[in-house]
PDB file of C-alpha atoms in Angstrom:
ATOM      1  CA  UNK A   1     125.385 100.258 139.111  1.00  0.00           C
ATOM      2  CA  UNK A   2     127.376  96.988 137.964  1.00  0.00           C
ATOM      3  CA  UNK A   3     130.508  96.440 140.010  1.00  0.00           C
ATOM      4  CA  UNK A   4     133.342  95.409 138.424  1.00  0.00           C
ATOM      5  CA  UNK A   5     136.077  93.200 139.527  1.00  0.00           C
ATOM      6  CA  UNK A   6     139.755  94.534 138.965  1.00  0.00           C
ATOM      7  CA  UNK A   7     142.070  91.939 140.066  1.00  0.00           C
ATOM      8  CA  UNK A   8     141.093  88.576 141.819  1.00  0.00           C
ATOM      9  CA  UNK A   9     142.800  85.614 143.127  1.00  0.00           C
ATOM     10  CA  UNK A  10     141.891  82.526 145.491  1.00  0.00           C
ATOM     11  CA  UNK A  11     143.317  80.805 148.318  1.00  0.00           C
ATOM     12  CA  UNK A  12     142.964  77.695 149.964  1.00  0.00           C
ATOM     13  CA  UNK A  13     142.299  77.440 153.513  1.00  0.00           C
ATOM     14  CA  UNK A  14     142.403  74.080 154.961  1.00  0.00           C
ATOM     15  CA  UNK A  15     144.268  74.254 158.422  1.00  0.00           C
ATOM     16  CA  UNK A  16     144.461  77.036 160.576  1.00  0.00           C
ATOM     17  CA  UNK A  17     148.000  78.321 159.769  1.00  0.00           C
ATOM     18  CA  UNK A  18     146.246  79.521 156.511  1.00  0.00           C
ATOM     19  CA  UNK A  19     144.369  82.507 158.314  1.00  0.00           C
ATOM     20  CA  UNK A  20     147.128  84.872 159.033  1.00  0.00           C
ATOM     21  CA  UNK A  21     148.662  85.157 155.179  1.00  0.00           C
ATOM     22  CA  UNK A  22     144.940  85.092 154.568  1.00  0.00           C
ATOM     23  CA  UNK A  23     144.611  88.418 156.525  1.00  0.00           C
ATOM     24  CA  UNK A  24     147.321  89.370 155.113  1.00  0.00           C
ATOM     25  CA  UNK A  25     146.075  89.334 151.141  1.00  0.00           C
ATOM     26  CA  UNK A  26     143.287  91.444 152.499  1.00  0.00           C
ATOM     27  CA  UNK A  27     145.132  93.456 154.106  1.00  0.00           C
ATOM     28  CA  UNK A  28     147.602  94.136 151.337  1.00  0.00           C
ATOM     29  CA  UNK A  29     144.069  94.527 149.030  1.00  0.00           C
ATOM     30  CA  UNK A  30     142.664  97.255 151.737  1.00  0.00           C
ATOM     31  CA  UNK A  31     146.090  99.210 150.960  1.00  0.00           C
ATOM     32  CA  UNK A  32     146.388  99.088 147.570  1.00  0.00           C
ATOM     33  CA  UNK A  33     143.064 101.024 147.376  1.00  0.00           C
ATOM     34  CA  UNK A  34     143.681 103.039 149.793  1.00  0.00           C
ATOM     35  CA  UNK A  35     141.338 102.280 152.448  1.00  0.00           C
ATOM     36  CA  UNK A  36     141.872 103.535 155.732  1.00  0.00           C
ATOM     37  CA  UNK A  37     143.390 101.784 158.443  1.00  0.00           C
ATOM     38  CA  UNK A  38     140.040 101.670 160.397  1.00  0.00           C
ATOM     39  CA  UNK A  39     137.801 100.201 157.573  1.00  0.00           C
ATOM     40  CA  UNK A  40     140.857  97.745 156.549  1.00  0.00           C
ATOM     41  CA  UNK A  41     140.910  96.710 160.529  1.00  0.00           C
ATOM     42  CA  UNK A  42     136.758  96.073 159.946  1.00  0.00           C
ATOM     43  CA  UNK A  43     137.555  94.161 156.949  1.00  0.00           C
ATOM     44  CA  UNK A  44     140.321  92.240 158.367  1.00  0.00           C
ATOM     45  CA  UNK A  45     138.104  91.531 161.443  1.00  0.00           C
ATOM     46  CA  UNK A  46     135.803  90.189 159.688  1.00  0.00           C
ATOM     47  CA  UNK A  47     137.502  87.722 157.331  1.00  0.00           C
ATOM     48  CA  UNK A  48     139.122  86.241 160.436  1.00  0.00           C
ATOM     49  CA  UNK A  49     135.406  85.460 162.241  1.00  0.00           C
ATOM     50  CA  UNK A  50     134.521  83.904 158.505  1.00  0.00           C
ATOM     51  CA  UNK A  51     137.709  82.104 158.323  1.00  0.00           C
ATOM     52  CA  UNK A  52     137.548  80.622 161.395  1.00  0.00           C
ATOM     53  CA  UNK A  53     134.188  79.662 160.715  1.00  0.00           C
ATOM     54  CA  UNK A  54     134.709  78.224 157.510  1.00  0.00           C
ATOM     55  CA  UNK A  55     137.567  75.925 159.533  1.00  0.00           C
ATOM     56  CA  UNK A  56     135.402  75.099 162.418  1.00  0.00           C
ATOM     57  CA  UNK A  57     132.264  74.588 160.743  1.00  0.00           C
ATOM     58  CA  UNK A  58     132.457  74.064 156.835  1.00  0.00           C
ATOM     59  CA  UNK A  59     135.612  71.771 157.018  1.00  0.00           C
ATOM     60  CA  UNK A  60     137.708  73.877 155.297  1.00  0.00           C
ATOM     61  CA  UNK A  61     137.310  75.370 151.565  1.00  0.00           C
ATOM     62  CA  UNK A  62     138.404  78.306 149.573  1.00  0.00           C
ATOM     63  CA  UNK A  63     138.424  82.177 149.773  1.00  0.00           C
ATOM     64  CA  UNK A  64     138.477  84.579 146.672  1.00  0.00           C
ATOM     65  CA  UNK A  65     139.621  88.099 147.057  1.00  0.00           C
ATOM     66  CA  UNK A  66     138.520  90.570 144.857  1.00  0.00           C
ATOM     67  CA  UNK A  67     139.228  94.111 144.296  1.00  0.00           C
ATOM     68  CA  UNK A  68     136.060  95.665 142.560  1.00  0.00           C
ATOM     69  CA  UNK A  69     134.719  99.444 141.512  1.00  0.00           C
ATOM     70  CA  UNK A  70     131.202 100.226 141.334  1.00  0.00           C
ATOM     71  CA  UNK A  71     131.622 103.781 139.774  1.00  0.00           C
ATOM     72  CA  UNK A  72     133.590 105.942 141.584  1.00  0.00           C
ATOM     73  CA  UNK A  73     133.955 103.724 144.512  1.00  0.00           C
ATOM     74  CA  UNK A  74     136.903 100.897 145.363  1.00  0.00           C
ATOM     75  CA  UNK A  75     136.289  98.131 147.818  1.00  0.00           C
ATOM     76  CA  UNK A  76     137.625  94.572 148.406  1.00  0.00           C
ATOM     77  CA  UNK A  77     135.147  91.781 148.090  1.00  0.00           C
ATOM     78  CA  UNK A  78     135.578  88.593 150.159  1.00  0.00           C
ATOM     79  CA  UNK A  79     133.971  84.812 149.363  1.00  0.00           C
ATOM     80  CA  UNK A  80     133.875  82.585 151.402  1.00  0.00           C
ATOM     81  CA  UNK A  81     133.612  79.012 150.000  1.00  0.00           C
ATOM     82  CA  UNK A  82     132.770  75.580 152.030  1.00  0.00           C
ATOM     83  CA  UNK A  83     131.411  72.461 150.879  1.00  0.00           C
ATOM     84  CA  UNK A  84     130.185  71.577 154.795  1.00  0.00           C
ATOM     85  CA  UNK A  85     126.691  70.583 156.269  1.00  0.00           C
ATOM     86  CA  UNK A  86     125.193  74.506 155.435  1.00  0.00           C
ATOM     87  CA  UNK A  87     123.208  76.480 158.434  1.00  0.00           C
ATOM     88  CA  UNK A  88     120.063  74.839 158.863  1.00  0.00           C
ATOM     89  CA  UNK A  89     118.508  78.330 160.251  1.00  0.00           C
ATOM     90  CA  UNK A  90     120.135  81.272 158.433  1.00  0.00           C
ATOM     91  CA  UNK A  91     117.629  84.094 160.138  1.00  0.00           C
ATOM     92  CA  UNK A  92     118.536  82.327 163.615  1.00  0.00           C
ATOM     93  CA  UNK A  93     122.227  82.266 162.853  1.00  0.00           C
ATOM     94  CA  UNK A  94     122.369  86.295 162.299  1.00  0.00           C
ATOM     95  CA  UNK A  95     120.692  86.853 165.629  1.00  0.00           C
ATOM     96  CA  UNK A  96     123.018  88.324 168.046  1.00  0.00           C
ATOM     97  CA  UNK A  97     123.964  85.527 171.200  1.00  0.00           C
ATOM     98  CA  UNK A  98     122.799  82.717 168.832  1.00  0.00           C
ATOM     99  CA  UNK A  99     125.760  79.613 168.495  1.00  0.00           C
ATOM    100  CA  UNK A 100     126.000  76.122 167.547  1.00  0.00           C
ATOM    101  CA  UNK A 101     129.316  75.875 168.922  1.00  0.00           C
ATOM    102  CA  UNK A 102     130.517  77.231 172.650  1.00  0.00           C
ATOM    103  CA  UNK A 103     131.203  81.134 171.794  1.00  0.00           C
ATOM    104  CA  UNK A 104     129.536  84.285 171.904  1.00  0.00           C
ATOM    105  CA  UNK A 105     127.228  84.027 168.856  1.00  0.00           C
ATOM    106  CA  UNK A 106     128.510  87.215 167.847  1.00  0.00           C
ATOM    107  CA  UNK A 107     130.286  85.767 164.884  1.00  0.00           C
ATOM    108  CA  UNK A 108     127.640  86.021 161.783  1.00  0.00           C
ATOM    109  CA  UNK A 109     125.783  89.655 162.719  1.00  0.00           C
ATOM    110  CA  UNK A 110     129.017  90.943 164.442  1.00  0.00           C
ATOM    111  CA  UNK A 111     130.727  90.565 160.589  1.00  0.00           C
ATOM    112  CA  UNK A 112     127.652  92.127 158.624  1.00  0.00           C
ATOM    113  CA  UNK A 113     128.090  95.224 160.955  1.00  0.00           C
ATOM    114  CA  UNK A 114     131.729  95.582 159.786  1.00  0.00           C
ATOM    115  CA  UNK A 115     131.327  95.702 156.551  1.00  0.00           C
ATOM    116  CA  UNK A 116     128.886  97.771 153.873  1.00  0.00           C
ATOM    117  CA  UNK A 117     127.849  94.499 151.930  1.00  0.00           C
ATOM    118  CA  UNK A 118     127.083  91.072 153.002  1.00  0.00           C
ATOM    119  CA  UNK A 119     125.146  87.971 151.470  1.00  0.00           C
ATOM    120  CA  UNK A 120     125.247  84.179 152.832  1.00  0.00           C
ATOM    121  CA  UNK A 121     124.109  81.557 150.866  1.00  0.00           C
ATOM    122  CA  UNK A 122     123.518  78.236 152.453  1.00  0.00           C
ATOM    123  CA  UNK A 123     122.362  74.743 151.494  1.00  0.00           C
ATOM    124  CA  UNK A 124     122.249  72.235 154.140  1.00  0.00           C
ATOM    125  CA  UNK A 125     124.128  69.563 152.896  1.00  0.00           C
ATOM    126  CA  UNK A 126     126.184  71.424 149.990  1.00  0.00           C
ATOM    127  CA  UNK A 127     128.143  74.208 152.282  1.00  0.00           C
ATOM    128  CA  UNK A 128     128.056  77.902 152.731  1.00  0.00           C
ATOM    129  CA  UNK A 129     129.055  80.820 150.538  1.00  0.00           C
ATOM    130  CA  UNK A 130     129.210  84.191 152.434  1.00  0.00           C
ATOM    131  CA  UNK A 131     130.574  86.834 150.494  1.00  0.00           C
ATOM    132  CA  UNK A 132     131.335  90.579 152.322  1.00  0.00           C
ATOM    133  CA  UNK A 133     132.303  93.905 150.554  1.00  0.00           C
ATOM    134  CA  UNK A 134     134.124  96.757 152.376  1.00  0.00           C
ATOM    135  CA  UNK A 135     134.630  99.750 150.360  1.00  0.00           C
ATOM    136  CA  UNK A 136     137.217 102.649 150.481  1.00  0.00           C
ATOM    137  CA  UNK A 137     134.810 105.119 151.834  1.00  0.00           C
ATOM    138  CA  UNK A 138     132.539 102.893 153.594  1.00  0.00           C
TER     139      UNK A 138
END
């Protein structure tokens, strides 16, 4: 089934004050659909661990928020966009423990838990564009 976007805007995030009205717009996204508060906490969770990222590692860049349908379903679609160095091992970077800087490595596969759709797309030298869905139900 094709899922269609419904409304869509996109933010800039080039400092770290931009990730709380960040969370926010998701947040605000997550209600206006109706999501519960436990799958808009996953969602929110999970755009801050891709914000951050996109900060630390990809320099900065841009984030689109989307609210789609794919039939009877509504969700809230996050991108991701950074024009950094990429990931240079994508299948090592969604093990569990792995980390190129000093944390947990729980960042990359602890997000794709927390949501119901999730797709990276990396080119070393050209950035990173992960892109997560939650939906309503989900």
């Amino acid at each position: 089934m094709t899922t269609i976007t419904n409304s869509k805007e996109e933010i800039p995030i080039v400092k770290e004050q931009d990730v709380v009205p960040l969370r926010n717009r998701v947040k605000e996204y997550g209600v206006k659909i109706g999501m519960s508060i436990l799958n808009q906490t996953k969602l929110i969770t999970a755009t801050s661990e891709l914000v951050r990222n996109l900060l630390k590692y990809g320099g900065g860049g841009k984030v689109i928020i989307e609210s789609v349908s794919n039939g009877r379903d509504n969700g809230v679609r996050v991108t991701f966009i950074d024009n950094g160095p990429g990931i240079a091992n994508v299948e090592l970077a969604m093990k569990d423990g792995y980390s190129t800087g000093k944390s947990l490595g729980l960042g990359l596969p602890g997000t794709k838990r927390l949501v119901n759709e999730f797709d990276i797309k990396t080119e070393l030298g050209n950035g990173t564009t992960v892109t997560i869905t939650k939906w309503k139900n989900g």
